[in-house]
Coordinates of C-alpha atoms and ligand atoms in Angstrom, one line a residue:
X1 CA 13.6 6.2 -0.4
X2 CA 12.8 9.0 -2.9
X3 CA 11.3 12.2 -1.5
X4 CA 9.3 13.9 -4.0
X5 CA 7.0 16.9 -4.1
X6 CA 3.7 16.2 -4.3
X7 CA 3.2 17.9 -7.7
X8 CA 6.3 16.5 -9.4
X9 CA 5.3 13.1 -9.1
X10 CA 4.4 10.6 -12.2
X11 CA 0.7 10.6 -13.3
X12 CA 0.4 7.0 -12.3
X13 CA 1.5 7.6 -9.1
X14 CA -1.1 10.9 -8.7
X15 CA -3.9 8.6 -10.0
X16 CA -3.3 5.7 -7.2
X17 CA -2.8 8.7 -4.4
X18 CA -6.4 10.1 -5.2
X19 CA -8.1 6.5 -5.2
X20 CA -6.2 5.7 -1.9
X21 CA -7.7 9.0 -0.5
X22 CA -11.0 8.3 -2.0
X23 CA -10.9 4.7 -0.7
X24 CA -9.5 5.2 3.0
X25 CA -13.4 7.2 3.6
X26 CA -15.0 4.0 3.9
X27 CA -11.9 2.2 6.3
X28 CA -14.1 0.6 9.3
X29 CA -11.5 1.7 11.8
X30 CA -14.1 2.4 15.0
X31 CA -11.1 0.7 17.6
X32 CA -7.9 2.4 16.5
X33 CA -9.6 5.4 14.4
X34 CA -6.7 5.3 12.1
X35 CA -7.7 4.7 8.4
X36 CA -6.1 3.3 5.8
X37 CA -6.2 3.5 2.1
X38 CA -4.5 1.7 -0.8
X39 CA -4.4 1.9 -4.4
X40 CA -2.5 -0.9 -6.2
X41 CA -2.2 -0.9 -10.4
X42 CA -2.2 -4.4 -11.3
X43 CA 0.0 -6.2 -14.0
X44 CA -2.8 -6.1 -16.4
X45 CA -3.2 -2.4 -15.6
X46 CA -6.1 -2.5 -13.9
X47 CA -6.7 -0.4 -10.7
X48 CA -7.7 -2.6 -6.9
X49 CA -8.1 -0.6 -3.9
X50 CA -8.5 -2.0 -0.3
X51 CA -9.1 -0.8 3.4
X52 CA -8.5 -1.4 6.7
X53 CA -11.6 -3.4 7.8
X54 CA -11.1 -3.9 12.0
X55 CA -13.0 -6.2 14.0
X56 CA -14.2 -5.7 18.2
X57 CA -12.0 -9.0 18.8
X58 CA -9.0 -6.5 18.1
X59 CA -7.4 -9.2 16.4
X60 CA -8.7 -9.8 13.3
X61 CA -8.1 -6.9 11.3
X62 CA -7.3 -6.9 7.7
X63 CA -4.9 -3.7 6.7
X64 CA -6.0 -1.8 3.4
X65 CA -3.0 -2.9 1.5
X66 CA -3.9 -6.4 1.6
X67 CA -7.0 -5.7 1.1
X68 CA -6.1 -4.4 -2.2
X69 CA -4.2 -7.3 -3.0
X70 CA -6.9 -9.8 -2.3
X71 CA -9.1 -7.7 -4.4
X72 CA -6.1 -7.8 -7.5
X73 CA -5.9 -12.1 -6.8
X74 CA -9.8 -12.6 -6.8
X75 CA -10.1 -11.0 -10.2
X76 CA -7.3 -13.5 -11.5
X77 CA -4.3 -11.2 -11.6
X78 CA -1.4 -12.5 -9.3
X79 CA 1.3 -9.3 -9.7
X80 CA 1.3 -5.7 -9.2
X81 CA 3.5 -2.7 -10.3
X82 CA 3.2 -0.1 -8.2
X83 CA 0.7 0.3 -4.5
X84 CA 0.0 4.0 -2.7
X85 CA -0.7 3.7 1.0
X86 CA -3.0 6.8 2.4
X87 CA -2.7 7.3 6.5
X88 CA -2.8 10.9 8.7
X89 CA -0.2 10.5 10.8
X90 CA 1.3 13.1 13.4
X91 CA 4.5 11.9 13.3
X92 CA 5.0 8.9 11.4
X93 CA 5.5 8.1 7.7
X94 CA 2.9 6.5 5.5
X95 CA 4.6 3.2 5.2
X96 CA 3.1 -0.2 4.9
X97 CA 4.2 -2.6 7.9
X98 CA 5.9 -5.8 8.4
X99 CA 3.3 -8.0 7.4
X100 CA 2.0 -6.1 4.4
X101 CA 5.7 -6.1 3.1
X102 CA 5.8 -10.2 3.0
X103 CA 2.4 -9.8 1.6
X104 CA 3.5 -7.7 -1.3
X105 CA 6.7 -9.7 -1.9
X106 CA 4.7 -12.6 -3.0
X107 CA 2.4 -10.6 -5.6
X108 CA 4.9 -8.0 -6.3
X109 CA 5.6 -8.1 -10.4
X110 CA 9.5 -7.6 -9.8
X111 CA 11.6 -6.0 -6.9
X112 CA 11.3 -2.6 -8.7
X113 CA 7.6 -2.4 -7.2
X114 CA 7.3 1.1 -6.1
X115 CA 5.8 1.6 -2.8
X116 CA 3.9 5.3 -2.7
X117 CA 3.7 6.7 0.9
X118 CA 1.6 9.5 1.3
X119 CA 0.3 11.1 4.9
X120 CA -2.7 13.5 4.6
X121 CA -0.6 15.0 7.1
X122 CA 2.3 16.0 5.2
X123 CA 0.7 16.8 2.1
X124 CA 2.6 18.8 -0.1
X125 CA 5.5 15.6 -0.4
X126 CA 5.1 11.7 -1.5
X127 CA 7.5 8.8 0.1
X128 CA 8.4 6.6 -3.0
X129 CA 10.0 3.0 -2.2
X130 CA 11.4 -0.1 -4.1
X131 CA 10.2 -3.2 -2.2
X132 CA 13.5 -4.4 -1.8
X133 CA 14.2 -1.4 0.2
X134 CA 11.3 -2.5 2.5
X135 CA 11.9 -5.8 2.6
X136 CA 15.4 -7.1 1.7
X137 CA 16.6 -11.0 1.8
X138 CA 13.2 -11.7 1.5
X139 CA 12.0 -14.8 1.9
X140 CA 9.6 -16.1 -0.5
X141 CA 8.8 -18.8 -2.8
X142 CA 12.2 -19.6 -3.7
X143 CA 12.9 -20.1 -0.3
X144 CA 11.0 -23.7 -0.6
X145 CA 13.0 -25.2 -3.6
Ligands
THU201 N1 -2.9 -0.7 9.2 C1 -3.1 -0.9 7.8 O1 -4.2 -0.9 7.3 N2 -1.9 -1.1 7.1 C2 -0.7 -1.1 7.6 O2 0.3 -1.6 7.0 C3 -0.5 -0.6 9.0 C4 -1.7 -0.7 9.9 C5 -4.2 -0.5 10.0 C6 -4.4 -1.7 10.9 C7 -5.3 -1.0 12.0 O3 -6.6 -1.0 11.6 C8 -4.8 0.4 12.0 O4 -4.1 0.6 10.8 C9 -3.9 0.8 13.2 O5 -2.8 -0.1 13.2
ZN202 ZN1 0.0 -3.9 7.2

């Protein structure tokens, strides 16, 4: 994990913070009232956000980084190069969770996808991952040969 300051960090990595904050405003999060916002930049270099979307069945919540990912696969693109999670958090990090990490290890472009963890909270610094970091002996499509 990289700890940077918020204003040192690489213009890509400032553009997919803002969209994530911009994004996480419209989060339908009326059960847990914790919103999420992502901001993924696509291997064709196009921009996907997402949002958590919860539901009153408490279990069939989406999270925002999927979201984002859906959004990336729908519009034909299957890989990603770098995703920014937005949360305001107390006292945790702004870090994607289990499920979202086996999601993002089968669209990820390579395991140098950076992970950009940024809590309104804590604003002044950004949490940057690699995937494999998050997720090592992964198991994924290789797994099935
Ligand atoms: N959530 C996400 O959107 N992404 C994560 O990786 C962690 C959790 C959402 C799900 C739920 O709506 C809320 O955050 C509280 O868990
Ligand atoms: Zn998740």
């Amino acid at each position: 994990m990289e700890i940077i300051e918020f204003n040192e960090i690489d213009d890509l990595s400032k553009e997919l913070i803002a969209k994530a904050i911009k994004i996480r405003e419209r989060a339908y999060a009326p059960y847990s009232n914790f919103k999420v916002g992502a901001a993924l930049f696509s291997d064709d270099n196009t921009f996907f956000e997402g949002i958590n979307i919860e539901s009153s069945d408490y279990t069939l919540t989406t999270h925002a980084e999927m979201q984002a990912i859906n959004a990336m696969v729908v519009s034909g693109c299957l890989a990603f190069k770098a995703i920014a999670v937005v949360l305001n958090s107390s006292t945790g990090l702004s870090v994607p969770c289990g499920l979202c990490r086996q999601k993002m290890v089968e669209f990820a472009k390579n395991d140098n996808v950076r992970i950009i963890g940024y809590n309104l909270n804590n604003p002044d610094i950004v949490n940057i991952w690699q995937l494999n970091e998050l997720i090592p002996y992964q198991f994924n499509k290789l797994s099935l040969d």
